[in-house]
Amino acid sequence: MSRKSVSYMGIPIEYTLTRKPVKNINIRINEHGEIMVSAGRRVPSGYINDFVESRAEWIIRNLAAIERYNETKPDSGVYTGKKVYFLGQLCVIDVEEGEGERVLIDGNVISIYTKKADDHEAVKKMYLKWLYTEAEKVFSLRMEEIYSIISGEGVPRAALDIRNMKSVWGTCNIEKCKITLNLQLIKADVKCIDQVILHEYMHFKVRNHGADFYKLIDKYMSDWREYKKDLEEKYKDGI
């Protein structure tokens, strides 16, 4: 990898170039606003610079969009007063110093009791561990409920795995008969969780996203698009 720079109308555009065995020049901008360019090993540097400069308006427009998003997105800390989501409900974190290490939810207040109240990383780790525990209970129940509804389709009963993922709500491994759900789903309404579970279960019958697949989804949840939209637009708290 090497750092490169071009200028567009007096505006410097710095990017990181990675040489790869690819046919085309590819440009992407990550969540930190860093411009990443990949190109074949034999592509001249001047040609790559010209290509980046030709995409300057697109780059500048997307950099501005990322900056706006980063200014408004929630921070990733866990502290008293922090607003978070749990099962579709907006809650408030209350961190209290105490002898016992525990997390309790009462109404819309999630209380974290710990001897390390000033250790922000320890508090966050404790909160995430609690989320995993709650997610395992809720997801297991929802998996059973959805399976009882769709078992007539001849799909197998899948094992559950939970991971904190960035880009997908769920995945299925047909060979291992396993559905992996995103930990972040525990923040959403139960209907949103059901929508993802149903989606993954139906892949055991139809592996692609063609018309037959969505016909099956519609059969069991006609309003799934509403819940999918809610997942994309709501329940983001930065943690």
mmCIF file of C-alpha atoms in Angstrom:
data_model
loop_
_atom_site.group_PDB
_atom_site.id
_atom_site.type_symbol
_atom_site.label_atom_id
_atom_site.label_comp_id
_atom_site.label_asym_id
_atom_site.label_seq_id
_atom_site.Cartn_x
_atom_site.Cartn_y
_atom_site.Cartn_z
ATOM 1 C CA MET A 1 0.000 0.000 0.000
ATOM 2 C CA SER A 2 1.154 3.540 -0.693
ATOM 3 C CA ARG A 3 -0.204 7.009 -0.098
ATOM 4 C CA LYS A 4 -1.018 9.087 -3.189
ATOM 5 C CA SER A 5 -2.520 12.494 -3.822
ATOM 6 C CA VAL A 6 -4.205 14.362 -6.678
ATOM 7 C CA SER A 7 -5.665 17.846 -6.879
ATOM 8 C CA TYR A 8 -9.091 18.796 -8.173
ATOM 9 C CA MET A 9 -9.840 22.510 -8.572
ATOM 10 C CA GLY A 10 -7.303 23.235 -5.852
ATOM 11 C CA ILE A 11 -8.749 20.616 -3.470
ATOM 12 C CA PRO A 12 -6.226 17.926 -2.460
ATOM 13 C CA ILE A 13 -7.544 14.364 -2.587
ATOM 14 C CA GLU A 14 -5.352 11.883 -0.730
ATOM 15 C CA TYR A 15 -5.869 8.167 -1.179
ATOM 16 C CA THR A 16 -4.305 4.827 -0.317
ATOM 17 C CA LEU A 17 -3.354 2.712 -3.326
ATOM 18 C CA THR A 18 -3.240 -1.077 -3.102
ATOM 19 C CA ARG A 19 -1.963 -3.142 -5.999
ATOM 20 C CA LYS A 20 -4.043 -6.275 -6.577
ATOM 21 C CA PRO A 21 -4.640 -8.798 -9.381
ATOM 22 C CA VAL A 22 -7.777 -6.956 -10.555
ATOM 23 C CA LYS A 23 -8.898 -5.843 -14.010
ATOM 24 C CA ASN A 24 -10.502 -2.534 -13.049
ATOM 25 C CA ILE A 25 -9.570 0.401 -10.849
ATOM 26 C CA ASN A 26 -11.828 0.398 -7.792
ATOM 27 C CA ILE A 27 -12.503 3.255 -5.388
ATOM 28 C CA ARG A 28 -14.217 2.988 -2.032
ATOM 29 C CA ILE A 29 -14.526 5.309 0.939
ATOM 30 C CA ASN A 30 -14.625 3.728 4.389
ATOM 31 C CA GLU A 31 -16.606 4.922 7.402
ATOM 32 C CA HIS A 32 -13.659 7.044 8.547
ATOM 33 C CA GLY A 33 -13.597 9.007 5.302
ATOM 34 C CA GLU A 34 -10.455 7.315 4.028
ATOM 35 C CA ILE A 35 -10.241 6.880 0.247
ATOM 36 C CA MET A 36 -9.063 3.406 -0.734
ATOM 37 C CA VAL A 37 -8.072 2.633 -4.341
ATOM 38 C CA SER A 38 -7.138 -0.759 -5.772
ATOM 39 C CA ALA A 39 -5.628 -1.329 -9.203
ATOM 40 C CA GLY A 40 -3.693 -3.938 -11.162
ATOM 41 C CA ARG A 41 0.053 -4.159 -10.698
ATOM 42 C CA ARG A 42 0.808 -3.007 -14.254
ATOM 43 C CA VAL A 43 -1.527 -0.004 -14.337
ATOM 44 C CA PRO A 44 0.595 3.181 -14.574
ATOM 45 C CA SER A 45 0.428 5.550 -11.593
ATOM 46 C CA GLY A 46 -0.447 8.453 -13.858
ATOM 47 C CA TYR A 47 -3.441 6.590 -15.242
ATOM 48 C CA ILE A 48 -4.650 5.822 -11.724
ATOM 49 C CA ASN A 49 -4.285 9.474 -10.702
ATOM 50 C CA ASP A 50 -6.271 10.555 -13.759
ATOM 51 C CA PHE A 51 -8.983 8.054 -12.894
ATOM 52 C CA VAL A 52 -9.202 9.273 -9.293
ATOM 53 C CA GLU A 53 -9.354 12.877 -10.484
ATOM 54 C CA SER A 54 -12.161 11.968 -12.921
ATOM 55 C CA ARG A 55 -14.148 10.689 -9.928
ATOM 56 C CA ALA A 56 -13.374 13.736 -7.799
ATOM 57 C CA GLU A 57 -16.918 15.126 -7.668
ATOM 58 C CA TRP A 58 -18.284 11.725 -6.571
ATOM 59 C CA ILE A 59 -15.526 11.445 -3.954
ATOM 60 C CA ILE A 60 -16.127 14.932 -2.547
ATOM 61 C CA ARG A 61 -19.895 14.374 -2.449
ATOM 62 C CA ASN A 62 -19.520 11.087 -0.564
ATOM 63 C CA LEU A 63 -16.917 12.474 1.824
ATOM 64 C CA ALA A 64 -19.401 15.213 2.738
ATOM 65 C CA ALA A 65 -22.159 12.625 3.293
ATOM 66 C CA ILE A 66 -19.900 10.540 5.559
ATOM 67 C CA GLU A 67 -18.925 13.624 7.537
ATOM 68 C CA ARG A 68 -22.589 14.550 8.056
ATOM 69 C CA TYR A 69 -23.360 11.020 9.183
ATOM 70 C CA ASN A 70 -20.418 10.910 11.606
ATOM 71 C CA GLU A 71 -21.516 14.209 13.133
ATOM 72 C CA THR A 72 -24.966 12.847 13.957
ATOM 73 C CA LYS A 73 -24.383 9.162 14.732
ATOM 74 C CA PRO A 74 -24.528 8.110 18.395
ATOM 75 C CA ASP A 75 -21.284 7.652 20.292
ATOM 76 C CA SER A 76 -20.222 4.165 21.376
ATOM 77 C CA GLY A 77 -19.859 4.826 25.099
ATOM 78 C CA VAL A 78 -21.891 3.287 27.940
ATOM 79 C CA TYR A 79 -22.474 5.811 30.729
ATOM 80 C CA THR A 80 -25.179 7.294 32.922
ATOM 81 C CA GLY A 81 -27.694 9.127 30.756
ATOM 82 C CA LYS A 82 -26.806 7.231 27.593
ATOM 83 C CA LYS A 83 -29.925 6.417 25.548
ATOM 84 C CA VAL A 84 -30.075 2.879 24.201
ATOM 85 C CA TYR A 85 -32.631 0.513 22.684
ATOM 86 C CA PHE A 86 -33.826 -2.786 24.097
ATOM 87 C CA LEU A 87 -36.573 -4.823 22.407
ATOM 88 C CA GLY A 88 -37.834 -1.745 20.588
ATOM 89 C CA GLN A 89 -37.999 0.435 23.699
ATOM 90 C CA LEU A 90 -35.853 3.531 24.194
ATOM 91 C CA CYS A 91 -34.073 3.140 27.536
ATOM 92 C CA VAL A 92 -31.638 5.125 29.641
ATOM 93 C CA ILE A 93 -28.418 3.742 31.152
ATOM 94 C CA ASP A 94 -27.701 4.309 34.853
ATOM 95 C CA VAL A 95 -24.206 3.292 36.009
ATOM 96 C CA GLU A 96 -23.871 2.932 39.767
ATOM 97 C CA GLU A 97 -20.907 1.935 41.894
ATOM 98 C CA GLY A 98 -21.579 -1.101 44.055
ATOM 99 C CA GLU A 99 -20.212 -4.376 45.327
ATOM 100 C CA GLY A 100 -22.219 -6.704 43.099
ATOM 101 C CA GLU A 101 -21.581 -6.921 39.352
ATOM 102 C CA ARG A 102 -25.007 -6.995 37.736
ATOM 103 C CA VAL A 103 -27.258 -5.374 35.140
ATOM 104 C CA LEU A 104 -30.966 -4.893 35.790
ATOM 105 C CA ILE A 105 -33.753 -3.421 33.702
ATOM 106 C CA ASP A 106 -36.745 -1.757 35.312
ATOM 107 C CA GLY A 107 -39.172 -0.123 32.924
ATOM 108 C CA ASN A 108 -37.045 1.985 30.608
ATOM 109 C CA VAL A 109 -34.024 2.237 32.942
ATOM 110 C CA ILE A 110 -31.103 -0.167 32.551
ATOM 111 C CA SER A 111 -29.007 -0.062 35.740
ATOM 112 C CA ILE A 112 -25.409 -1.267 35.703
ATOM 113 C CA TYR A 113 -23.954 -1.973 39.141
ATOM 114 C CA THR A 114 -20.184 -2.390 39.239
ATOM 115 C CA LYS A 115 -17.098 -1.743 41.363
ATOM 116 C CA LYS A 116 -15.481 -0.280 38.225
ATOM 117 C CA ALA A 117 -17.984 2.472 37.496
ATOM 118 C CA ASP A 118 -15.193 4.799 36.317
ATOM 119 C CA ASP A 119 -13.715 2.208 33.942
ATOM 120 C CA HIS A 120 -15.675 2.932 30.777
ATOM 121 C CA GLU A 121 -14.334 -0.069 28.860
ATOM 122 C CA ALA A 122 -15.175 -2.437 31.722
ATOM 123 C CA VAL A 123 -18.702 -0.991 31.943
ATOM 124 C CA LYS A 124 -19.216 -1.381 28.205
ATOM 125 C CA LYS A 125 -17.909 -4.963 28.271
ATOM 126 C CA MET A 126 -20.296 -5.757 31.122
ATOM 127 C CA TYR A 127 -23.248 -4.232 29.248
ATOM 128 C CA LEU A 128 -22.458 -6.160 26.057
ATOM 129 C CA LYS A 129 -22.213 -9.392 28.046
ATOM 130 C CA TRP A 130 -25.667 -8.680 29.468
ATOM 131 C CA LEU A 131 -27.007 -8.000 25.972
ATOM 132 C CA TYR A 132 -25.647 -11.378 24.810
ATOM 133 C CA THR A 133 -27.348 -13.132 27.744
ATOM 134 C CA GLU A 134 -30.684 -11.442 27.045
ATOM 135 C CA ALA A 135 -30.358 -12.021 23.308
ATOM 136 C CA GLU A 136 -29.767 -15.723 23.816
ATOM 137 C CA LYS A 137 -32.984 -16.016 25.821
ATOM 138 C CA VAL A 138 -35.118 -13.912 23.480
ATOM 139 C CA PHE A 139 -33.711 -15.259 20.209
ATOM 140 C CA SER A 140 -34.097 -18.873 21.353
ATOM 141 C CA LEU A 141 -37.786 -18.287 22.137
ATOM 142 C CA ARG A 142 -38.393 -16.511 18.831
ATOM 143 C CA MET A 143 -36.573 -19.240 16.881
ATOM 144 C CA GLU A 144 -38.863 -21.835 18.472
ATOM 145 C CA GLU A 145 -41.958 -19.748 17.768
ATOM 146 C CA ILE A 146 -41.096 -19.162 14.110
ATOM 147 C CA TYR A 147 -40.140 -22.792 13.591
ATOM 148 C CA SER A 148 -43.477 -23.957 15.012
ATOM 149 C CA ILE A 149 -45.202 -21.807 12.382
ATOM 150 C CA ILE A 150 -43.142 -22.831 9.343
ATOM 151 C CA SER A 151 -42.220 -26.446 10.186
ATOM 152 C CA GLY A 152 -44.765 -27.642 7.639
ATOM 153 C CA GLU A 153 -42.457 -26.360 4.907
ATOM 154 C CA GLY A 154 -40.122 -29.255 5.644
ATOM 155 C CA VAL A 155 -37.229 -27.101 6.820
ATOM 156 C CA PRO A 156 -34.962 -28.476 9.575
ATOM 157 C CA ARG A 157 -34.816 -27.057 13.088
ATOM 158 C CA ALA A 158 -31.741 -24.825 13.073
ATOM 159 C CA ALA A 159 -29.232 -24.224 15.846
ATOM 160 C CA LEU A 160 -28.725 -20.634 17.027
ATOM 161 C CA ASP A 161 -25.509 -18.636 17.024
ATOM 162 C CA ILE A 162 -25.175 -14.960 18.037
ATOM 163 C CA ARG A 163 -22.516 -12.553 16.827
ATOM 164 C CA ASN A 164 -22.104 -8.792 16.964
ATOM 165 C CA MET A 165 -22.032 -8.056 13.232
ATOM 166 C CA LYS A 166 -21.733 -4.798 11.315
ATOM 167 C CA SER A 167 -23.289 -5.420 7.926
ATOM 168 C CA VAL A 168 -25.961 -8.136 8.163
ATOM 169 C CA TRP A 169 -28.859 -8.923 10.490
ATOM 170 C CA GLY A 170 -28.596 -12.645 10.050
ATOM 171 C CA THR A 171 -27.028 -15.479 8.070
ATOM 172 C CA CYS A 172 -27.737 -19.167 7.622
ATOM 173 C CA ASN A 173 -25.401 -22.104 7.166
ATOM 174 C CA ILE A 174 -27.401 -24.811 5.442
ATOM 175 C CA GLU A 175 -24.679 -27.459 5.710
ATOM 176 C CA LYS A 176 -24.304 -26.942 9.478
ATOM 177 C CA CYS A 177 -28.047 -26.291 9.935
ATOM 178 C CA LYS A 178 -27.331 -23.083 11.840
ATOM 179 C CA ILE A 179 -28.777 -19.572 11.871
ATOM 180 C CA THR A 180 -26.554 -16.741 13.086
ATOM 181 C CA LEU A 181 -28.315 -13.623 14.358
ATOM 182 C CA ASN A 182 -26.795 -10.204 14.898
ATOM 183 C CA LEU A 183 -26.588 -9.196 18.561
ATOM 184 C CA GLN A 184 -27.903 -5.768 17.507
ATOM 185 C CA LEU A 185 -31.309 -7.348 16.870
ATOM 186 C CA ILE A 186 -31.964 -7.444 20.633
ATOM 187 C CA LYS A 187 -32.460 -3.679 20.381
ATOM 188 C CA ALA A 188 -35.332 -4.049 17.920
ATOM 189 C CA ASP A 189 -39.005 -4.839 18.292
ATOM 190 C CA VAL A 190 -39.827 -8.557 18.455
ATOM 191 C CA LYS A 191 -41.556 -8.392 15.058
ATOM 192 C CA CYS A 192 -38.291 -7.205 13.505
ATOM 193 C CA ILE A 193 -36.458 -10.135 15.110
ATOM 194 C CA ASP A 194 -39.103 -12.533 13.785
ATOM 195 C CA GLN A 195 -38.723 -11.090 10.290
ATOM 196 C CA VAL A 196 -34.997 -11.857 10.223
ATOM 197 C CA ILE A 197 -35.470 -15.367 11.634
ATOM 198 C CA LEU A 198 -38.194 -16.107 9.079
ATOM 199 C CA HIS A 199 -35.974 -14.794 6.287
ATOM 200 C CA GLU A 200 -33.078 -17.056 7.282
ATOM 201 C CA TYR A 201 -35.290 -20.102 7.826
ATOM 202 C CA MET A 202 -36.806 -19.761 4.349
ATOM 203 C CA HIS A 203 -33.314 -19.992 2.841
ATOM 204 C CA PHE A 204 -33.280 -23.634 3.910
ATOM 205 C CA LYS A 205 -36.004 -24.132 1.317
ATOM 206 C CA VAL A 206 -35.086 -21.496 -1.306
ATOM 207 C CA ARG A 207 -31.427 -20.491 -1.374
ATOM 208 C CA ASN A 208 -31.755 -17.422 -3.599
ATOM 209 C CA HIS A 209 -33.728 -14.187 -3.321
ATOM 210 C CA GLY A 210 -36.014 -14.852 -6.259
ATOM 211 C CA ALA A 211 -39.777 -14.538 -6.545
ATOM 212 C CA ASP A 212 -40.401 -17.960 -4.951
ATOM 213 C CA PHE A 213 -38.413 -16.948 -1.891
ATOM 214 C CA TYR A 214 -40.363 -13.754 -1.266
ATOM 215 C CA LYS A 215 -43.632 -15.556 -1.958
ATOM 216 C CA LEU A 216 -42.799 -17.810 0.997
ATOM 217 C CA ILE A 217 -41.955 -14.822 3.201
ATOM 218 C CA ASP A 218 -45.236 -13.146 2.243
ATOM 219 C CA LYS A 219 -47.114 -16.334 3.087
ATOM 220 C CA TYR A 220 -46.081 -16.140 6.749
ATOM 221 C CA MET A 221 -45.504 -12.408 7.235
ATOM 222 C CA SER A 222 -47.227 -10.152 4.720
ATOM 223 C CA ASP A 223 -45.945 -6.957 6.400
ATOM 224 C CA TRP A 224 -42.271 -8.025 6.618
ATOM 225 C CA ARG A 225 -41.183 -5.051 4.506
ATOM 226 C CA GLU A 226 -42.362 -2.681 7.243
ATOM 227 C CA TYR A 227 -40.233 -4.460 9.841
ATOM 228 C CA LYS A 228 -37.234 -4.587 7.514
ATOM 229 C CA LYS A 229 -37.533 -0.823 7.026
ATOM 230 C CA ASP A 230 -37.727 -0.290 10.791
ATOM 231 C CA LEU A 231 -34.510 -2.271 11.223
ATOM 232 C CA GLU A 232 -32.715 -0.097 8.691
ATOM 233 C CA GLU A 233 -33.946 3.199 10.117
ATOM 234 C CA LYS A 234 -34.395 2.689 13.863
ATOM 235 C CA TYR A 235 -32.740 1.172 16.937
ATOM 236 C CA LYS A 236 -29.264 2.646 16.352
ATOM 237 C CA ASP A 237 -27.543 3.647 19.589
ATOM 238 C CA GLY A 238 -23.853 3.367 18.698
ATOM 239 C CA ILE A 239 -23.075 0.361 20.909
#
